[in-house]
Short mmCIF file of C-alpha atoms in Angstrom, two decimals:
data_model
loop_
_atom_site.label_atom_id
_atom_site.label_comp_id
_atom_site.label_asym_id
_atom_site.label_seq_id
_atom_site.Cartn_x
_atom_site.Cartn_y
_atom_site.Cartn_z
CA MET A 616 6.04 -88.21 -14.72
CA GLN A 617 2.37 -87.54 -14.00
CA LYS A 618 1.60 -91.25 -13.65
CA GLN A 619 4.34 -91.55 -11.05
CA LEU A 620 3.18 -88.40 -9.39
CA LYS A 621 -0.38 -89.81 -9.04
CA ARG A 622 0.93 -93.11 -7.62
CA VAL A 623 3.13 -91.27 -5.00
CA PHE A 624 0.32 -88.89 -4.12
CA LEU A 625 -2.29 -91.71 -3.73
CA ALA A 626 0.23 -93.61 -1.59
CA PHE A 627 0.55 -90.51 0.58
CA ILE A 628 -3.22 -90.34 1.00
CA LEU A 629 -3.61 -94.06 1.84
CA LEU A 630 -0.83 -93.80 4.36
CA GLN A 631 -2.80 -91.28 6.51
CA PRO A 632 -4.63 -93.80 8.72
CA PHE A 633 -1.25 -95.50 9.65
CA LEU A 634 0.22 -92.13 10.63
CA ASP A 635 -2.64 -91.57 13.09
CA VAL A 636 -1.76 -94.61 15.18
CA TYR A 637 -1.73 -93.91 18.89
CA PHE A 638 1.74 -95.17 19.44
CA PHE A 639 3.28 -92.35 17.43
CA TYR A 640 1.97 -89.85 20.02
CA VAL A 641 3.13 -91.36 23.26
CA PRO A 642 6.62 -92.31 24.59
CA PRO A 643 8.97 -93.58 23.52
CA LEU A 644 8.17 -92.52 19.90
CA SER A 645 6.74 -89.10 20.86
CA THR A 646 10.01 -88.13 22.73
CA LEU A 647 12.50 -89.19 20.09
CA LEU A 648 12.26 -85.86 18.23
CA SER A 649 11.13 -82.30 18.98
CA PHE A 650 8.12 -82.68 16.67
CA SER A 651 5.81 -85.60 15.92
CA ILE A 652 7.35 -88.33 13.84
CA SER A 653 4.15 -88.81 11.82
CA THR A 654 4.13 -85.03 11.02
CA ILE A 655 7.72 -85.15 9.93
CA ILE A 656 6.94 -88.13 7.65
CA ARG A 657 4.05 -86.26 6.13
CA LEU A 658 6.18 -83.19 5.47
CA ILE A 659 8.81 -85.19 3.81
CA LEU A 660 6.34 -87.02 1.57
CA ILE A 661 4.44 -83.87 0.68
CA LEU A 662 7.83 -82.19 -0.22
CA VAL A 663 8.49 -85.17 -2.61
CA VAL A 664 4.97 -84.63 -4.06
CA ALA A 665 5.60 -80.96 -4.45
CA VAL A 666 8.89 -81.37 -6.28
CA MET A 667 7.29 -83.98 -8.66
CA PHE A 668 4.30 -81.61 -9.18
CA VAL A 669 6.46 -78.63 -10.09
CA ILE A 670 8.45 -80.75 -12.59
CA SER A 671 5.41 -82.36 -14.22
CA GLU A 672 2.82 -79.53 -14.15
CA ARG A 673 2.63 -76.20 -15.99
CA PHE A 674 1.38 -73.22 -14.02
CA SER A 675 -1.30 -71.01 -15.48
CA ARG A 676 -2.21 -67.45 -14.78
CA ARG A 677 -4.87 -68.53 -12.33
CA ASP A 678 -2.15 -70.22 -10.24
CA TRP A 679 -0.79 -66.89 -9.32
CA LEU A 680 -3.59 -66.73 -6.83
CA ILE A 681 -1.59 -69.36 -4.96
CA PHE A 682 1.42 -67.05 -4.72
CA THR A 683 -0.91 -64.22 -3.66
CA TYR A 684 -2.23 -66.48 -0.84
CA ILE A 685 1.34 -67.44 0.16
CA GLY A 686 2.33 -63.71 0.30
CA ALA A 687 -0.74 -62.84 2.41
CA LEU A 688 0.03 -65.73 4.79
CA ALA A 689 3.64 -64.55 5.19
CA ILE A 690 2.58 -61.01 6.00
CA TYR A 691 -0.02 -62.44 8.56
CA PHE A 692 2.62 -64.64 10.17
CA VAL A 693 5.04 -61.73 10.72
CA LEU A 694 2.26 -59.71 12.35
CA HIS A 695 1.06 -62.76 14.28
CA VAL A 696 4.57 -63.24 15.79
CA TRP A 697 5.00 -59.48 16.35
CA ASN A 698 1.77 -59.38 18.27
CA ALA A 699 2.74 -62.49 20.24
CA SER A 700 6.01 -60.87 21.33
CA HIS A 701 4.10 -58.21 23.32
CA PHE A 702 2.01 -60.78 25.23
CA ILE A 703 1.62 -60.33 29.00
CA SER A 704 0.48 -63.17 31.33
CA VAL A 705 0.52 -64.26 34.94
CA ASN A 706 2.54 -67.32 33.89
CA PRO A 707 6.26 -66.73 34.56
CA ASN A 708 7.30 -68.59 31.36
CA ASN A 709 4.45 -66.92 29.22
CA PHE A 710 2.98 -70.35 28.49
CA HIS A 711 6.08 -71.47 26.63
CA PHE A 712 5.59 -69.41 23.46
CA SER A 713 7.90 -70.86 20.68
CA LEU A 714 8.58 -69.11 17.39
CA VAL A 715 9.82 -72.38 15.86
CA GLY A 716 6.80 -74.26 17.13
CA GLU A 717 4.54 -71.55 15.75
CA ALA A 718 6.21 -71.67 12.31
CA PHE A 719 6.04 -75.46 12.32
CA TYR A 720 2.37 -75.36 13.07
CA VAL A 721 1.56 -73.02 10.23
CA LEU A 722 3.60 -75.23 7.88
CA ARG A 723 1.71 -78.21 9.13
CA MET A 724 -1.66 -76.46 8.43
CA LEU A 725 -0.54 -75.82 4.84
CA VAL A 726 -0.12 -79.54 4.04
CA PRO A 727 -3.89 -80.31 3.55
CA LEU A 728 -4.43 -77.10 1.57
CA PHE A 729 -1.60 -78.14 -0.73
CA THR A 730 -3.24 -81.61 -0.93
CA LEU A 731 -6.55 -79.87 -1.98
CA PHE A 732 -4.72 -78.02 -4.76
CA VAL A 733 -2.84 -80.98 -6.05
CA THR A 734 -5.91 -83.21 -6.03
CA ASN A 735 -7.84 -80.74 -8.04
CA ARG A 736 -5.11 -80.52 -10.58
CA LEU A 737 -4.47 -84.23 -10.99
CA ASP A 738 -8.23 -84.77 -11.61
CA PHE A 739 -8.65 -88.48 -10.65
CA THR A 740 -11.34 -90.59 -12.30
CA GLU A 741 -14.37 -91.75 -10.43
CA SER A 742 -13.15 -95.37 -10.55
CA THR A 743 -9.86 -94.42 -8.89
CA ILE A 744 -11.75 -92.51 -6.17
CA THR A 745 -14.02 -95.42 -5.61
CA LYS A 746 -10.99 -97.70 -4.89
CA ILE A 747 -9.56 -95.04 -2.57
CA ILE A 748 -12.88 -94.94 -0.61
CA GLN A 749 -13.01 -98.72 -0.27
CA ILE A 750 -9.43 -98.94 0.93
CA LEU A 751 -9.88 -96.08 3.50
CA VAL A 752 -13.09 -97.61 4.78
CA GLY A 753 -11.35 -100.99 5.00
CA LEU A 754 -8.36 -99.58 6.87
CA ILE A 755 -10.20 -97.32 9.27
CA SER A 756 -13.59 -98.92 9.89
CA GLY A 757 -12.34 -102.44 9.31
CA SER A 758 -9.50 -102.07 11.91
CA ILE A 759 -11.86 -100.56 14.41
CA VAL A 760 -14.40 -103.43 14.07
CA ILE A 761 -11.75 -106.20 14.07
CA THR A 762 -9.88 -104.96 17.12
CA ASN A 763 -13.17 -104.48 19.00
CA LEU A 764 -14.38 -107.92 18.18
CA PHE A 765 -11.16 -109.43 19.55
CA GLY A 766 -11.28 -107.16 22.60
CA PHE A 767 -7.87 -105.71 21.80
CA ALA A 768 -8.51 -102.05 21.24
CA LEU A 769 -7.76 -98.68 22.77
CA ALA A 770 -10.67 -97.16 24.75
CA SER A 771 -12.08 -94.05 23.20
CA TYR A 772 -12.35 -92.38 26.60
CA GLY A 773 -10.11 -92.35 29.62
CA GLY A 774 -7.11 -94.08 28.17
CA GLY A 775 -6.18 -97.65 28.40
CA TRP A 776 -7.69 -100.72 26.73
CA ILE A 777 -11.37 -101.69 26.47
CA THR A 778 -12.74 -104.09 28.97
CA GLY A 779 -15.21 -105.77 26.56
CA SER A 780 -16.28 -105.98 22.92
CA ILE A 781 -19.59 -105.31 21.17
CA PHE A 782 -20.94 -108.58 22.59
CA ASN A 783 -20.71 -107.19 26.06
CA TRP A 784 -23.11 -104.33 25.16
CA PHE A 785 -25.95 -106.74 25.66
CA SER A 786 -24.90 -107.51 29.21
CA SER A 787 -26.65 -105.28 31.83
CA ALA A 788 -23.56 -105.70 34.10
CA VAL A 789 -21.33 -103.77 31.80
CA GLY A 790 -23.67 -102.18 29.23
CA GLY A 791 -23.48 -98.77 30.80
CA SER A 792 -19.67 -98.59 31.18
CA TYR A 793 -18.93 -96.58 28.09
CA TYR A 794 -15.36 -95.90 29.38
CA GLY A 795 -14.64 -99.59 28.99
CA LEU A 796 -16.58 -100.37 25.86
CA ALA A 797 -16.23 -97.45 23.47
CA SER A 798 -13.27 -98.24 21.21
CA LYS A 799 -11.09 -96.46 18.65
CA GLY A 800 -8.94 -99.30 17.37
CA PHE A 801 -5.33 -98.19 17.50
CA PHE A 802 -6.03 -94.61 16.54
CA TYR A 803 -5.08 -91.52 18.63
CA PHE A 804 -8.21 -89.45 19.09
CA ALA A 805 -11.76 -90.80 18.93
CA ASN A 806 -13.23 -87.40 17.91
CA ALA A 807 -10.70 -87.02 15.03
CA ILE A 808 -11.51 -90.49 13.60
CA SER A 809 -15.22 -89.86 14.12
CA ALA A 810 -14.99 -86.88 11.81
CA VAL A 811 -13.33 -88.96 9.05
CA GLU A 812 -16.03 -91.47 9.48
CA ILE A 813 -18.66 -88.81 8.92
CA LEU A 814 -16.89 -87.88 5.66
CA LEU A 815 -16.60 -91.50 4.43
CA THR A 816 -20.27 -92.50 5.26
CA PRO A 817 -22.01 -90.93 2.30
CA LEU A 818 -19.09 -91.92 -0.02
CA ILE A 819 -19.23 -95.70 0.88
CA LEU A 820 -23.04 -95.60 0.63
CA TYR A 821 -22.63 -94.13 -2.88
CA VAL A 822 -20.22 -96.96 -3.75
CA VAL A 823 -22.64 -99.58 -2.53
CA PHE A 824 -25.52 -97.94 -4.58
CA LYS A 825 -23.26 -97.71 -7.62
CA ARG A 826 -22.12 -101.27 -7.40
CA LEU A 827 -23.89 -103.64 -5.01
CA ASN A 828 -21.73 -106.68 -4.15
CA TRP A 829 -20.52 -108.56 -1.07
CA LEU A 830 -17.36 -106.45 -0.60
CA ASN A 831 -19.18 -103.12 -0.72
CA GLY A 832 -21.94 -104.44 1.54
CA ILE A 833 -19.41 -105.63 4.11
CA LEU A 834 -17.64 -102.25 3.99
CA ALA A 835 -20.93 -100.41 4.55
CA PHE A 836 -21.82 -102.65 7.44
CA SER A 837 -18.37 -102.22 8.98
CA GLN A 838 -18.76 -98.47 8.65
CA LEU A 839 -22.00 -98.67 10.72
CA LEU A 840 -20.38 -100.89 13.41
CA ALA A 841 -17.18 -98.78 13.67
CA MET A 842 -19.14 -95.54 14.14
CA PHE A 843 -21.21 -97.10 16.96
CA MET A 844 -18.11 -98.63 18.49
CA LEU A 845 -16.32 -95.30 18.59
CA GLY A 846 -18.98 -94.17 21.04
CA THR A 847 -18.82 -90.45 20.35
CA LYS A 848 -22.00 -88.41 19.68
CA THR A 849 -20.49 -87.39 16.30
CA SER A 850 -20.01 -90.94 15.17
CA THR A 851 -23.14 -92.65 16.69
CA TYR A 852 -25.66 -90.02 15.65
CA GLY A 853 -23.54 -89.03 12.63
CA PHE A 854 -24.09 -92.42 10.87
CA ILE A 855 -27.87 -92.23 11.41
CA GLY A 856 -27.93 -88.56 10.20
CA MET A 857 -25.74 -89.18 7.18
CA ALA A 858 -27.75 -92.25 6.17
CA GLY A 859 -30.91 -90.13 6.36
CA LEU A 860 -29.42 -87.27 4.27
CA PHE A 861 -28.15 -89.81 1.80
CA VAL A 862 -31.66 -91.25 1.27
CA ILE A 863 -32.94 -87.70 0.64
CA ALA A 864 -30.16 -87.15 -1.88
CA TYR A 865 -30.99 -90.51 -3.57
CA LEU A 866 -34.62 -89.72 -3.79
CA THR A 867 -33.87 -86.26 -5.15
CA HIS A 868 -31.80 -87.77 -8.00
CA THR A 869 -34.29 -90.66 -8.69
CA LEU A 870 -37.65 -88.93 -8.35
CA LEU A 871 -36.99 -85.21 -9.05
CA LEU A 872 -33.85 -84.95 -11.13
CA LYS A 873 -34.49 -88.44 -12.71
CA ASN A 874 -30.81 -88.92 -13.46
CA VAL A 875 -30.44 -92.03 -11.33
CA LYS A 876 -32.56 -95.21 -11.79
CA PHE A 877 -34.75 -95.89 -8.69
CA GLU A 878 -34.28 -99.43 -7.24
CA TRP A 879 -36.07 -100.72 -4.11
CA SER A 880 -33.03 -102.80 -3.31
CA HIS A 881 -31.18 -99.52 -2.72
CA LEU A 882 -33.69 -98.31 -0.13
CA ALA A 883 -33.71 -101.83 1.37
CA ILE A 884 -29.99 -101.60 2.06
CA ILE A 885 -30.35 -98.26 3.85
CA ALA A 886 -33.40 -99.58 5.73
CA ALA A 887 -31.41 -102.64 6.86
CA LEU A 888 -28.51 -100.60 8.09
CA LEU A 889 -30.88 -98.19 9.98
CA VAL A 890 -32.74 -101.15 11.54
CA VAL A 891 -29.36 -102.53 12.89
CA ALA A 892 -28.50 -98.91 14.00
CA ALA A 893 -31.86 -98.56 15.87
CA GLY A 894 -31.21 -101.89 17.54
CA LEU A 895 -27.72 -100.98 18.64
CA LEU A 896 -28.51 -97.44 19.72
CA PRO A 897 -30.14 -98.13 23.15
CA ILE A 898 -27.24 -100.37 24.19
CA SER A 899 -24.42 -98.52 22.59
CA PRO A 900 -21.64 -96.87 24.72
CA ASN A 901 -22.70 -93.39 23.71
CA SER A 902 -26.35 -93.75 24.60
CA ASN A 903 -25.51 -94.72 28.12
CA ARG A 904 -23.13 -91.80 28.57
CA ALA A 905 -25.83 -89.29 29.27
CA ASN A 906 -27.24 -91.40 32.10
CA PHE A 907 -23.68 -91.88 33.38
CA ASP A 908 -22.99 -88.13 33.36
CA VAL A 909 -26.17 -87.38 35.26
CA SER A 910 -25.23 -90.11 37.79
CA VAL A 911 -21.81 -88.53 38.19
CA GLN A 912 -23.33 -85.09 38.85
CA THR A 913 -25.74 -86.51 41.39
CA THR A 914 -22.93 -88.43 43.16
CA ARG A 915 -20.61 -85.53 43.27
CA LYS A 916 -23.35 -83.20 44.61
CA GLU A 917 -23.84 -85.67 47.41
CA ASN A 918 -20.09 -85.85 47.99
CA GLU A 919 -19.87 -82.07 48.22
CA LYS A 920 -22.66 -82.04 50.81
CA GLN A 921 -20.84 -84.63 52.85
CA ALA A 922 -17.57 -82.73 52.45
CA LYS A 923 -19.33 -79.74 54.08
CA ILE A 924 -18.29 -77.34 51.28
CA LYS A 925 -20.53 -74.54 52.55
CA THR A 926 -18.97 -74.67 55.97
CA LEU A 927 -15.45 -74.58 54.51
CA GLU A 928 -16.37 -71.63 52.32
CA ARG A 929 -17.82 -69.68 55.24
CA ARG A 930 -14.55 -70.12 57.11
CA LEU A 931 -12.53 -69.11 54.03
CA ASP A 932 -14.74 -66.01 53.46
CA ALA A 933 -14.15 -64.95 57.14
CA GLN A 934 -10.38 -65.21 56.56
CA LEU A 935 -10.53 -63.07 53.39
CA VAL A 936 -12.52 -60.18 54.92
CA GLY A 937 -10.52 -56.94 54.65
CA LYS A 938 -7.54 -58.63 52.97
CA THR A 939 -5.79 -57.05 49.99
CA THR A 940 -5.21 -59.02 46.75
CA ALA A 941 -1.65 -59.83 47.79
CA GLN A 942 -2.84 -60.92 51.20
CA ARG A 943 -5.57 -63.14 49.75
CA LYS A 944 -3.21 -65.01 47.41
CA PRO A 945 -1.48 -67.32 49.91
CA ILE A 946 -4.75 -68.03 51.66
CA LEU A 947 -6.57 -69.05 48.40
CA VAL A 948 -3.57 -71.03 47.15
CA LYS A 949 -3.54 -73.12 50.36
CA TYR A 950 -7.26 -73.56 50.14
CA ILE A 951 -7.33 -74.64 46.48
CA LYS A 952 -4.40 -77.06 46.96
CA LYS A 953 -6.21 -78.75 49.82
CA ASN A 954 -9.84 -78.70 48.41
CA TRP A 955 -9.64 -78.78 44.61
CA SER A 956 -10.85 -82.38 44.39
CA ARG A 957 -13.86 -81.63 46.66
CA TYR A 958 -15.09 -79.26 43.91
CA SER A 959 -14.71 -81.96 41.21
CA LEU A 960 -12.21 -79.87 39.28
CA ASN A 961 -9.90 -81.40 36.67
CA LYS A 962 -6.50 -81.78 38.18
CA LYS A 963 -4.63 -81.08 34.90
CA PHE A 964 -6.53 -77.76 34.58
CA VAL A 965 -5.75 -76.66 38.07
CA PHE A 966 -2.11 -77.68 38.35
CA GLU A 967 -0.85 -77.56 34.79
CA SER A 968 -2.93 -75.82 32.24
CA TYR A 969 -3.54 -72.61 34.27
CA SER A 970 -1.82 -73.06 37.58
CA TYR A 971 -3.73 -72.05 40.74
CA LYS A 972 -0.39 -70.82 42.15
CA ASN A 973 -0.25 -68.03 39.61
CA ASP A 974 -3.94 -67.05 39.67
CA PRO A 975 -5.85 -68.47 42.64
CA GLU A 976 -8.53 -65.81 42.23
CA PHE A 977 -9.60 -67.36 38.94
CA TRP A 978 -9.96 -70.84 40.39
CA PHE A 979 -11.68 -69.50 43.47
CA GLY A 980 -14.23 -68.09 41.06
CA VAL A 981 -14.65 -71.37 39.24
CA MET A 982 -15.16 -73.18 42.52
CA ARG A 983 -18.28 -71.07 43.07
CA TRP A 984 -19.81 -72.33 39.71
CA PRO A 985 -22.64 -74.92 39.85
CA ILE A 986 -21.41 -78.53 39.71
CA ALA A 987 -22.78 -79.09 36.18
CA GLU A 988 -20.64 -76.17 34.88
CA ARG A 989 -17.52 -77.35 36.66
CA LEU A 990 -17.91 -80.69 35.07
CA ASN A 991 -18.35 -79.19 31.63
CA TYR A 992 -14.75 -79.26 30.59
CA ARG A 993 -15.25 -77.23 27.44
CA GLN A 994 -16.78 -74.36 29.57
CA VAL A 995 -13.76 -74.53 31.92
CA GLU A 996 -11.26 -74.63 28.97
CA GLN A 997 -12.85 -71.62 27.35
CA ALA A 998 -12.98 -69.80 30.69
CA MET A 999 -9.28 -70.25 31.05
CA LEU A 1000 -8.54 -68.98 27.61
CA ASP A 1001 -10.95 -66.01 28.09
CA HIS A 1002 -9.17 -65.10 31.29
CA VAL A 1003 -5.67 -65.28 29.64
CA LYS A 1004 -6.85 -62.89 26.88
CA ALA A 1005 -8.48 -60.55 29.33
CA TYR A 1006 -5.24 -60.36 31.36
CA ASN A 1007 -3.25 -59.50 28.28
CA HIS A 1008 -5.93 -56.90 27.28
CA ASN A 1009 -4.82 -56.52 23.68
CA PRO A 1010 -7.58 -55.99 21.04
CA LEU A 1011 -5.21 -57.29 18.34
CA ASP A 1012 -5.44 -60.69 19.90
CA ALA A 1013 -8.82 -61.04 18.30
CA TRP A 1014 -7.19 -60.60 14.86
CA PHE A 1015 -3.88 -62.35 15.26
CA GLY A 1016 -4.53 -64.77 18.14
CA ILE A 1017 -2.58 -65.59 21.33
CA THR A 1018 -0.64 -68.19 19.30
CA TYR A 1019 -1.05 -71.95 18.91
CA THR A 1020 1.81 -72.87 21.22
CA ARG A 1021 0.44 -70.79 24.06
CA MET A 1022 -3.13 -72.10 23.68
CA ASN A 1023 -1.85 -75.66 23.35
CA ASN A 1024 0.16 -75.31 26.53
CA ILE A 1025 -3.01 -74.12 28.34
CA PHE A 1026 -5.42 -76.50 26.72
CA ASN A 1027 -6.60 -77.24 23.25
CA LEU A 1028 -10.27 -76.20 23.23
CA GLU A 1029 -12.56 -78.91 21.73
CA GLN A 1030 -14.27 -76.63 19.24
CA ASP A 1031 -12.07 -76.17 16.18
CA PHE A 1032 -13.08 -72.89 14.71
CA VAL A 1033 -13.34 -71.24 18.17
CA SER A 1034 -10.09 -72.84 19.19
CA GLN A 1035 -8.38 -71.46 16.06
CA TRP A 1036 -9.79 -67.97 16.76
CA TYR A 1037 -8.13 -68.03 20.18
CA SER A 1038 -4.79 -69.22 18.79
CA MET A 1039 -4.56 -67.59 15.36
CA GLY A 1040 -7.26 -64.85 15.41
CA TYR A 1041 -9.77 -63.86 12.75
CA LEU A 1042 -7.09 -63.55 10.05
CA GLY A 1043 -5.63 -66.90 10.83
CA VAL A 1044 -8.96 -68.60 10.70
CA LEU A 1045 -9.66 -66.84 7.34
CA LEU A 1046 -6.35 -68.05 5.87
CA LEU A 1047 -6.02 -71.57 7.38
CA LEU A 1048 -9.56 -72.85 7.98
CA MET A 1049 -12.02 -70.87 5.83
CA PRO A 1050 -10.73 -72.32 2.48
CA TYR A 1051 -12.44 -75.63 3.45
CA VAL A 1052 -15.70 -73.68 4.12
CA PHE A 1053 -15.37 -71.77 0.88
CA VAL A 1054 -14.91 -75.02 -1.17
CA GLY A 1055 -18.02 -76.46 0.51
CA ALA A 1056 -19.98 -73.25 -0.17
CA TYR A 1057 -18.77 -73.28 -3.79
CA GLY A 1058 -19.91 -76.89 -4.12
CA VAL A 1059 -23.41 -75.99 -2.82
CA TYR A 1060 -23.55 -72.93 -5.14
CA ALA A 1061 -22.40 -74.92 -8.17
CA TRP A 1062 -24.90 -77.67 -7.48
CA LEU A 1063 -27.76 -75.23 -7.28
CA ARG A 1064 -26.61 -73.05 -10.18
CA TYR A 1065 -25.68 -75.60 -12.86
CA ALA A 1066 -27.95 -78.47 -13.89
CA ALA A 1067 -25.09 -80.47 -15.23
CA VAL A 1068 -23.35 -80.44 -11.81
CA ARG A 1069 -26.39 -82.12 -10.16
CA GLN A 1070 -24.95 -85.68 -10.37
CA PHE A 1071 -25.20 -88.25 -7.63
CA TYR A 1072 -21.43 -88.56 -7.40
CA VAL A 1073 -21.12 -84.79 -6.77
CA SER A 1074 -23.94 -84.94 -4.17
CA ALA A 1075 -22.25 -87.72 -2.24
CA LEU A 1076 -18.89 -85.81 -2.18
CA LEU A 1077 -20.66 -82.63 -1.17
CA LEU A 1078 -22.55 -84.41 1.68
CA GLY A 1079 -19.29 -85.82 3.00
CA VAL A 1080 -17.17 -82.63 2.90
CA VAL A 1081 -19.89 -80.33 4.31
CA ALA A 1082 -20.68 -82.74 7.12
CA MET A 1083 -17.06 -83.11 8.13
CA VAL A 1084 -16.57 -79.34 8.31
CA GLY A 1085 -19.82 -79.17 10.42
CA ALA A 1086 -18.49 -81.90 12.68
CA SER A 1087 -15.36 -79.82 13.37
CA VAL A 1088 -17.46 -76.93 14.43
CA TYR A 1089 -19.49 -79.09 16.82
CA SER A 1090 -16.83 -81.62 18.28
CA GLY A 1091 -13.31 -80.23 17.90
CA ASN A 1092 -10.07 -82.15 17.62
CA VAL A 1093 -10.51 -82.33 13.86
CA MET A 1094 -8.89 -79.40 12.16
CA ASP A 1095 -5.69 -79.77 14.08
CA PHE A 1096 -5.23 -83.42 13.11
CA LEU A 1097 -3.57 -83.90 9.76
CA THR A 1098 -5.22 -87.23 9.00
CA ASP A 1099 -8.55 -85.41 9.09
CA THR A 1100 -7.50 -82.28 7.11
CA ILE A 1101 -5.49 -84.16 4.55
CA LEU A 1102 -8.41 -86.43 3.76
CA LEU A 1103 -10.82 -83.48 3.85
CA GLY A 1104 -8.47 -81.57 1.50
CA PHE A 1105 -8.22 -84.61 -0.76
CA PHE A 1106 -11.96 -85.05 -1.15
CA GLU A 1107 -12.60 -81.36 -1.53
CA GLY A 1108 -10.11 -81.41 -4.33
CA VAL A 1109 -11.96 -84.35 -5.84
CA LEU A 1110 -15.23 -82.33 -5.47
CA ILE A 1111 -13.82 -79.26 -7.33
CA ALA A 1112 -12.47 -81.50 -10.18
CA ALA A 1113 -15.83 -83.40 -10.36
CA ILE A 1114 -17.73 -80.09 -10.67
CA ARG A 1115 -15.41 -78.88 -13.38
CA ARG A 1116 -15.78 -82.13 -15.40
CA ALA A 1117 -19.59 -82.01 -14.83
CA LYS A 1118 -19.77 -78.49 -16.24
CA GLN A 1119 -17.69 -79.68 -19.24
CA GLY A 1120 -20.04 -82.63 -19.78
CA ARG A 1121 -17.32 -85.20 -18.86
CA LEU A 1122 -19.10 -86.58 -15.80
CA SER A 1123 -21.77 -89.12 -16.17
CA ALA A 1124 -24.59 -89.76 -13.75
#
């Protein structure tokens, strides 16, 4: 039974890139069912894995910690929902809080944690993990590169299809148009795939160093190209940073620990990749984004001057003098409806996320921000959430959150741990996200504490999982996406198993 379990489980892991395809998340597929089709498929498959696991595996006393965790999560969820039921907001529908949606979200967040647990118990060999790494890099990076080369890929930013391939980066006419040139293959979110690529970079480099051949060399080169094609800061600078850290790890094992043979060809591979990266960096979509953003700010400042914003505001202030809050509301609603675009505000924020009709005073305040802050969407997103929390004025929100469904109906903040704090509170973060941090911390501790654990294989795994968790703190749109968290859970499970085998003397350098 365990052989069949391993096959089904690995099939589940390798299926993840296919379930992150963009078309699952837009009509008509996204409207067929109340919940995402890809998520439902994942839940069905993980249920099959769970049944096979229970049948084939024996539980030990240590596994009772799992049941303790489940009990703690159940108590938390009851209190989370109880706190949510007393929520007060300016929104007449209370931001569409849904008990079913909340329960489904928590269940969804448990899938990668269960993946971590199962992976650790199944204890896959290094050769099996090497094949998994090769296949994942081929599926993810390979598809991004191929679709870009043929000019038939989804744009990483702004929606729609790319207007040119990597060959157009060299053309001054379109080189700066990162909206049309940054590509994500057929995947849903560029940030989410970027974090997976961060995870896979030290792993594929390890595979190349372990066995240098044409296949592994092509996969590593594809990894480089794909991360630059994605056009996000996480992916572009992530490859360079991860390659640099990998070189440090390699030199540590060859020169200090002396458990890996030093070969100049290995450094030549990294040097060649970094030379290509250095050549692509100035013309890559991401590098031109900063100049583009500055240009946008300058243009919109000029547009605001031409629109005579100050004159309009003086007239508005004159109308508001001596008015009560109730009397101010219709005046501000009319002004915001007519002038929101002159202030370079995001229409979705103003009309849908946190409607100006319900709280015009908030948006009137945002309109007075400097242009750079108004164009900083993360800052506006966080301001909306802060305002919603302040209106509810409940200290327990810090511990139990305002709920995922409410936050998601306002806007999903692009900073994962902060976003989870708003939606699930400190306790939710502790139960649903911190296990990934704890595993990474345990890996660092074990590497420093036990000489036997200081193997190159463990170091590569540790680099990948720690970097991915770090990417989620910086970029967001990672920990809420199951492809990311399932793969993170899988490789963290591999890491724990590798550390255990190393301590037992069953892991070679």
